[in-house]
Short mmCIF file of C-alpha atoms in Angstrom, two decimals:
data_model
loop_
_atom_site.label_atom_id
_atom_site.label_comp_id
_atom_site.label_asym_id
_atom_site.label_seq_id
_atom_site.Cartn_x
_atom_site.Cartn_y
_atom_site.Cartn_z
CA MET A 1 -47.19 -88.75 81.41
CA ASN A 2 -49.97 -86.32 82.32
CA THR A 3 -52.43 -84.54 80.04
CA SER A 4 -50.40 -81.32 79.91
CA ASP A 5 -47.50 -83.24 78.34
CA TYR A 6 -49.78 -84.38 75.53
CA ASN A 7 -51.16 -80.86 75.02
CA GLN A 8 -47.74 -79.15 74.94
CA PRO A 9 -46.99 -79.82 71.23
CA LEU A 10 -50.46 -78.62 70.21
CA TYR A 11 -50.09 -75.50 72.35
CA CYS A 12 -46.68 -74.70 70.86
CA ALA A 13 -47.95 -75.29 67.33
CA THR A 14 -50.87 -72.92 67.93
CA ILE A 15 -48.60 -70.24 69.41
CA SER A 16 -46.16 -70.61 66.51
CA TYR A 17 -48.97 -70.33 63.94
CA THR A 18 -50.39 -67.20 65.62
CA LEU A 19 -46.99 -65.52 65.93
CA ASN A 20 -46.12 -66.24 62.31
CA LEU A 21 -49.41 -64.67 61.21
CA LEU A 22 -48.57 -61.55 63.23
CA ILE A 23 -45.06 -61.53 61.77
CA VAL A 24 -46.42 -61.61 58.22
CA ILE A 25 -48.82 -58.71 58.89
CA ILE A 26 -46.21 -56.53 60.61
CA ALA A 27 -43.49 -57.42 58.12
CA LEU A 28 -45.65 -56.49 55.12
CA VAL A 29 -46.32 -53.07 56.66
CA GLY A 30 -42.59 -52.66 57.26
CA VAL A 31 -41.73 -53.75 53.73
CA ALA A 32 -44.00 -51.01 52.36
CA GLY A 33 -42.57 -48.38 54.72
CA ASN A 34 -38.94 -49.20 53.99
CA ALA A 35 -39.68 -49.40 50.26
CA ILE A 36 -40.97 -45.81 50.42
CA VAL A 37 -37.80 -44.70 52.24
CA LEU A 38 -35.65 -46.49 49.65
CA TRP A 39 -37.58 -44.89 46.80
CA LEU A 40 -37.37 -41.37 48.21
CA LEU A 41 -33.72 -41.51 49.29
CA GLY A 42 -32.60 -43.42 46.23
CA PHE A 43 -34.30 -41.41 43.49
CA HIS A 44 -35.88 -38.21 44.82
CA MET A 45 -33.53 -36.68 47.39
CA ARG A 46 -29.97 -35.47 47.49
CA ARG A 47 -27.91 -37.68 49.75
CA ASN A 48 -25.50 -36.58 52.47
CA ALA A 49 -23.30 -38.46 54.93
CA PHE A 50 -26.16 -39.60 57.13
CA SER A 51 -28.81 -40.18 54.49
CA VAL A 52 -26.46 -42.71 52.85
CA TYR A 53 -26.50 -44.71 56.07
CA ILE A 54 -30.27 -44.34 56.40
CA LEU A 55 -30.66 -45.58 52.81
CA ASN A 56 -28.59 -48.68 53.54
CA LEU A 57 -30.35 -49.23 56.87
CA ALA A 58 -33.69 -49.15 55.05
CA GLY A 59 -32.30 -51.63 52.52
CA ALA A 60 -31.20 -54.02 55.26
CA ASP A 61 -34.56 -53.70 57.05
CA PHE A 62 -36.39 -54.28 53.76
CA LEU A 63 -34.45 -57.49 53.13
CA PHE A 64 -34.98 -58.71 56.68
CA LEU A 65 -38.72 -58.08 56.59
CA PHE A 66 -39.19 -59.49 53.08
CA PHE A 67 -37.39 -62.76 53.77
CA GLN A 68 -38.92 -63.02 57.24
CA THR A 69 -42.30 -62.86 55.50
CA LEU A 70 -41.29 -65.75 53.24
CA TYR A 71 -39.96 -67.71 56.22
CA SER A 72 -43.14 -67.20 58.24
CA LEU A 73 -45.32 -68.09 55.26
CA ASP A 74 -43.34 -71.32 54.91
CA LYS A 75 -43.99 -72.08 58.58
CA ILE A 76 -47.70 -71.32 58.16
CA LEU A 77 -47.87 -73.70 55.20
CA HIS A 78 -46.04 -76.30 57.27
CA HIS A 79 -48.84 -75.98 59.84
CA PHE A 80 -51.17 -77.27 57.11
CA HIS A 81 -48.70 -80.03 56.20
CA ILE A 82 -47.48 -78.21 53.10
CA SER A 83 -43.70 -78.05 53.03
CA ILE A 84 -41.22 -76.45 50.62
CA THR A 85 -38.06 -78.49 51.04
CA GLY A 86 -34.60 -76.94 51.11
CA VAL A 87 -35.77 -73.34 51.49
CA THR A 88 -35.69 -72.73 55.23
CA MET A 89 -31.92 -72.80 55.66
CA TYR A 90 -31.35 -70.31 52.85
CA LEU A 91 -33.99 -67.96 54.23
CA ILE A 92 -32.27 -68.05 57.63
CA MET A 93 -28.96 -67.26 55.95
CA VAL A 94 -30.39 -64.14 54.31
CA LEU A 95 -32.12 -63.12 57.55
CA ASN A 96 -28.84 -63.33 59.44
CA CYS A 97 -27.05 -61.29 56.76
CA ALA A 98 -29.75 -58.61 56.80
CA TYR A 99 -29.79 -58.46 60.61
CA LEU A 100 -26.02 -58.05 60.74
CA ALA A 101 -26.15 -55.35 58.07
CA SER A 102 -28.94 -53.48 59.87
CA LEU A 103 -27.08 -53.49 63.19
CA SER A 104 -23.85 -52.50 61.41
CA MET A 105 -25.50 -49.51 59.70
CA LEU A 106 -27.13 -48.36 62.93
CA SER A 107 -23.81 -48.59 64.78
CA ALA A 108 -22.12 -46.63 61.99
CA ILE A 109 -24.81 -43.92 62.13
CA SER A 110 -24.46 -43.52 65.88
CA THR A 111 -20.65 -43.52 65.68
CA GLU A 112 -20.57 -40.92 62.89
CA ARG A 113 -22.94 -38.69 64.80
CA CYS A 114 -20.88 -39.08 67.95
CA LEU A 115 -17.70 -38.10 66.08
CA SER A 116 -19.38 -35.06 64.54
CA ALA A 117 -20.52 -33.93 67.99
CA LEU A 118 -17.29 -34.56 69.89
CA TRP A 119 -14.83 -33.35 67.25
CA PRO A 120 -16.80 -31.08 64.87
CA ILE A 121 -13.77 -29.35 63.34
CA TRP A 122 -12.00 -32.60 62.51
CA TYR A 123 -15.25 -34.12 61.24
CA ARG A 124 -16.06 -31.25 58.88
CA CYS A 125 -12.52 -30.61 57.64
CA GLN A 126 -10.66 -33.92 57.74
CA ARG A 127 -13.35 -36.55 57.14
CA PRO A 128 -12.96 -38.08 53.65
CA ARG A 129 -15.83 -37.18 51.37
CA HIS A 130 -16.94 -40.70 50.46
CA THR A 131 -16.55 -42.24 53.91
CA SER A 132 -20.24 -43.16 54.20
CA ALA A 133 -20.39 -45.00 50.87
CA VAL A 134 -17.12 -46.85 51.52
CA MET A 135 -18.17 -47.83 55.05
CA CYS A 136 -21.55 -49.09 53.84
CA ALA A 137 -19.90 -51.20 51.14
CA LEU A 138 -17.46 -52.70 53.65
CA LEU A 139 -20.21 -53.37 56.20
CA TRP A 140 -22.38 -55.06 53.59
CA ALA A 141 -19.47 -57.24 52.44
CA LEU A 142 -18.63 -58.23 56.02
CA SER A 143 -22.28 -58.90 56.90
CA LEU A 144 -22.78 -61.08 53.82
CA THR A 145 -19.60 -63.03 54.51
CA LEU A 146 -20.31 -63.66 58.18
CA GLY A 147 -24.02 -64.28 57.67
CA LEU A 148 -23.56 -66.78 54.84
CA LEU A 149 -20.72 -68.70 56.49
CA GLU A 150 -22.23 -68.91 59.97
CA GLY A 151 -23.35 -72.09 61.69
CA LYS A 152 -25.22 -74.71 59.69
CA SER A 153 -24.99 -72.71 56.49
CA CYS A 154 -21.19 -73.01 56.65
CA SER A 155 -21.38 -76.80 56.67
CA ALA A 156 -23.73 -76.64 53.70
CA PHE A 157 -21.04 -74.95 51.59
CA PHE A 158 -18.09 -77.04 52.79
CA ASN A 159 -17.42 -80.66 53.73
CA ASP A 160 -16.71 -82.07 57.16
CA LEU A 161 -12.98 -81.44 56.79
CA VAL A 162 -13.40 -77.71 57.34
CA LEU A 163 -16.05 -77.76 60.07
CA ALA A 164 -13.40 -76.53 62.50
CA TRP A 165 -13.07 -73.41 60.38
CA CYS A 166 -16.84 -73.01 60.48
CA ARG A 167 -16.68 -72.96 64.26
CA LYS A 168 -14.01 -70.27 64.11
CA LEU A 169 -16.25 -68.25 61.79
CA ASP A 170 -19.02 -68.65 64.36
CA PHE A 171 -16.75 -67.13 66.97
CA ILE A 172 -15.88 -64.22 64.66
CA THR A 173 -19.56 -63.63 63.88
CA PHE A 174 -20.69 -63.52 67.49
CA ALA A 175 -17.65 -61.45 68.48
CA TRP A 176 -18.67 -58.98 65.75
CA LEU A 177 -22.21 -58.90 67.14
CA ILE A 178 -20.85 -58.00 70.57
CA VAL A 179 -18.53 -55.36 69.11
CA LEU A 180 -21.42 -53.76 67.21
CA PHE A 181 -23.59 -53.68 70.32
CA VAL A 182 -20.79 -52.16 72.43
CA VAL A 183 -20.05 -49.54 69.75
CA LEU A 184 -23.74 -48.70 69.41
CA SER A 185 -24.26 -48.39 73.16
CA GLY A 186 -21.02 -46.48 73.79
CA SER A 187 -21.45 -43.97 70.99
CA SER A 188 -25.11 -43.39 71.88
CA LEU A 189 -24.24 -42.80 75.53
CA ALA A 190 -21.43 -40.41 74.59
CA LEU A 191 -23.79 -38.54 72.28
CA ILE A 192 -26.44 -38.20 75.00
CA ILE A 193 -23.84 -36.88 77.46
CA ARG A 194 -22.55 -34.41 74.87
CA VAL A 195 -26.03 -33.11 74.09
CA PHE A 196 -27.49 -32.83 77.59
CA CYS A 197 -24.48 -32.45 79.89
CA GLY A 198 -21.46 -30.20 80.13
CA SER A 199 -20.94 -26.49 79.68
CA HIS A 200 -21.04 -26.55 75.87
CA ARG A 201 -24.28 -28.28 75.06
CA ILE A 202 -25.27 -29.01 71.49
CA PRO A 203 -28.71 -27.84 70.30
CA VAL A 204 -31.03 -30.78 69.72
CA THR A 205 -31.92 -31.15 66.05
CA ARG A 206 -34.34 -33.47 64.29
CA LEU A 207 -31.44 -35.68 63.23
CA TYR A 208 -30.49 -36.24 66.88
CA VAL A 209 -34.08 -37.19 67.71
CA THR A 210 -34.28 -39.53 64.71
CA ILE A 211 -31.06 -41.33 65.64
CA ALA A 212 -32.00 -41.53 69.34
CA LEU A 213 -35.43 -43.03 68.64
CA THR A 214 -34.01 -45.47 66.09
CA VAL A 215 -31.38 -46.69 68.56
CA LEU A 216 -34.00 -46.94 71.32
CA ALA A 217 -36.27 -49.00 69.05
CA PHE A 218 -33.43 -51.41 68.36
CA LEU A 219 -32.55 -51.81 72.04
CA LEU A 220 -36.20 -52.46 72.91
CA PHE A 221 -37.13 -54.75 70.02
CA GLY A 222 -34.24 -55.65 67.72
CA LEU A 223 -31.72 -56.85 70.29
CA SER A 224 -33.70 -60.01 71.12
CA TYR A 225 -32.94 -61.58 67.72
CA GLY A 226 -29.21 -61.21 68.27
CA ILE A 227 -29.46 -62.63 71.80
CA TYR A 228 -31.39 -65.66 70.55
CA TRP A 229 -28.90 -66.14 67.70
CA PHE A 230 -25.97 -65.96 70.13
CA HIS A 231 -27.51 -68.45 72.56
CA LEU A 232 -28.50 -70.83 69.79
CA GLY A 233 -25.00 -70.81 68.34
CA TRP A 234 -22.94 -71.09 71.53
CA ILE A 235 -25.17 -72.49 74.25
CA ASP A 236 -26.93 -75.29 72.41
CA GLU A 237 -27.53 -77.10 75.67
CA ILE A 238 -30.04 -74.50 76.86
CA HIS A 239 -32.05 -74.58 73.65
CA SER A 240 -34.31 -77.21 75.13
CA GLY A 241 -34.91 -74.79 77.99
CA PHE A 242 -36.14 -72.03 75.68
CA PRO A 243 -39.89 -71.46 75.67
CA CYS A 244 -41.60 -72.83 72.60
CA SER A 245 -41.66 -70.40 69.66
CA ALA A 246 -38.68 -68.50 71.09
CA PHE A 247 -37.44 -67.82 67.57
CA GLU A 248 -40.84 -66.52 66.47
CA ILE A 249 -40.96 -64.18 69.48
CA SER A 250 -37.51 -62.76 68.75
CA ALA A 251 -38.32 -62.49 65.04
CA LEU A 252 -41.61 -60.71 65.81
CA LEU A 253 -39.84 -58.15 67.99
CA SER A 254 -37.16 -57.63 65.36
CA CYS A 255 -39.85 -57.10 62.71
CA VAL A 256 -41.43 -54.48 64.96
CA ASN A 257 -38.05 -52.75 65.12
CA SER A 258 -37.51 -52.78 61.35
CA CYS A 259 -41.10 -51.67 60.78
CA ALA A 260 -40.76 -48.85 63.33
CA ASN A 261 -37.81 -47.15 61.63
CA PRO A 262 -39.76 -45.60 58.69
CA ILE A 263 -42.53 -44.62 61.11
CA ILE A 264 -39.93 -42.84 63.27
CA TYR A 265 -38.58 -40.91 60.26
CA PHE A 266 -42.00 -39.67 59.16
CA LEU A 267 -43.17 -39.02 62.72
CA VAL A 268 -40.12 -36.88 63.58
CA GLY A 269 -40.54 -35.02 60.30
CA SER A 270 -44.24 -34.34 60.90
CA ILE A 271 -43.90 -32.80 64.38
CA ARG A 272 -43.27 -29.07 64.31
CA HIS A 273 -43.43 -27.01 67.49
CA HIS A 274 -45.36 -29.76 69.30
CA ARG A 275 -47.93 -29.98 66.49
CA PHE A 276 -48.41 -32.44 63.67
CA GLN A 277 -48.27 -31.02 60.16
CA ARG A 278 -49.47 -32.77 57.04
CA GLN A 279 -46.81 -32.70 54.33
CA THR A 280 -45.59 -34.94 51.56
CA LEU A 281 -43.54 -37.96 52.61
CA LYS A 282 -40.51 -36.48 50.87
CA VAL A 283 -40.70 -33.31 52.97
CA LEU A 284 -41.21 -35.32 56.16
CA LEU A 285 -38.16 -37.46 55.42
CA GLN A 286 -36.07 -34.38 54.66
CA ARG A 287 -37.12 -32.81 57.96
CA ALA A 288 -36.30 -35.98 59.90
CA MET A 289 -32.68 -35.66 58.75
CA GLN A 290 -32.49 -31.91 59.31
CA ASP A 291 -29.34 -31.10 61.26
CA THR A 292 -30.01 -27.46 62.16
CA PRO A 293 -32.15 -26.25 65.09
CA GLU A 294 -35.34 -24.31 64.40
CA LYS A 295 -36.57 -21.02 65.82
CA GLU A 296 -40.10 -20.64 67.06
CA GLY A 297 -41.08 -19.04 63.78
CA GLY A 298 -40.22 -22.24 61.96
CA GLU A 299 -37.12 -21.11 60.09
CA ARG A 300 -33.78 -22.75 60.61
CA SER A 301 -31.46 -21.21 63.15
CA SER A 302 -27.73 -21.10 63.14
CA SER A 303 -27.46 -20.49 66.87
CA GLY A 304 -25.40 -23.00 68.72
CA GLN A 305 -23.82 -24.31 65.57
CA GLU A 306 -20.13 -23.85 65.18
CA THR A 307 -18.99 -22.04 62.08
CA VAL A 308 -15.94 -23.86 60.85
CA LEU A 309 -13.75 -22.59 58.04
CA CYS A 310 -11.58 -25.35 56.65
CA SER A 311 -8.34 -24.23 55.09
CA SER A 312 -7.47 -25.96 51.88
#
C-alpha cells in the first residue's frame, strides 16, 4: 500500500470538516433569511394563493437549514472525537422530510403559475378558494410520511418482518421525487414558452421573475441532494465509488439553494427600473410577489392583463 492510501482517510476527514464548517455558516445565514420571510408572511402581510406556497416553502427551507446545522455541528464534534449517540439518524429523517416538502412546494408554485397562465379564466373563476392551503397540508403530510418511513429510518420503526414494505416505501419515495422533478421542469418550461413565445405573450411581472429564479436556483444547487439520495437508496453498490464527502457536497449545495430563496425575494423586490431601491423588507417582499406589470413611471399597469368577469 502506497503513501497516498494512508493519507486518503486524513484528506477525506479534512475535507469533511471544512465542508461542514461552510455548511454551518451558510445554513445560519439561510435560517435568518427564511425566519424573516416566515415572520413577514405569517404575521405582517395579507396572504394570497402564491404567498401561501412561499410561506410553506420558507418553512421547509428553515427546517432543512436548521437541522442541517445540527447535523454538521455533530459531524464537527465527531472530528474532535465528541459524539452524540443516536441523533444522526433522526436528523437525516427530518432533513429528508424538509427536502421533500421544499421540492413539493416549489413544484406546486410552478404548476399553479403555469395553470394561471395557460387557462386564466378557469383559474380565476373555477379554482377553489382554499386550494393553496389544502395542497400545502397534503404535501406536508405526504412529505412527512415518505421522509420518516424511508430507508434505514423505516427499519428503526418496524421489525425485520416488514422490511419488504420498507423497500416498497423506498420505491414510492423515489418515484415521488422523480414525479416532482418532472412536474417542476415541465410546468416551468410551459410557463417560459407561454411568456416568451406565441402570439399572445404574457407581460413579465415580478412574480414570474421570482418563480423563475427560485426554480433556477433549485436546478443549479438543490437537485444534487435528491440525486445523491436516489443513488444512495437504489444503487448502493456505487456508494464506494462516490468521492469522499459526497453527502457534504450535496448538502452544501442544497443549503446554498435554501439560503438563496430569501435573497431572491428581496433582490427582485428591490430592483425597480434597473435600479436598486432601499425599502423595508416587508415592501420588498410584497413587490417580489407583485403580479401586475409596471409602467415606466412606477405605477402598476393593467395592460396585457385579461379582465375576467366570473358569473356567479
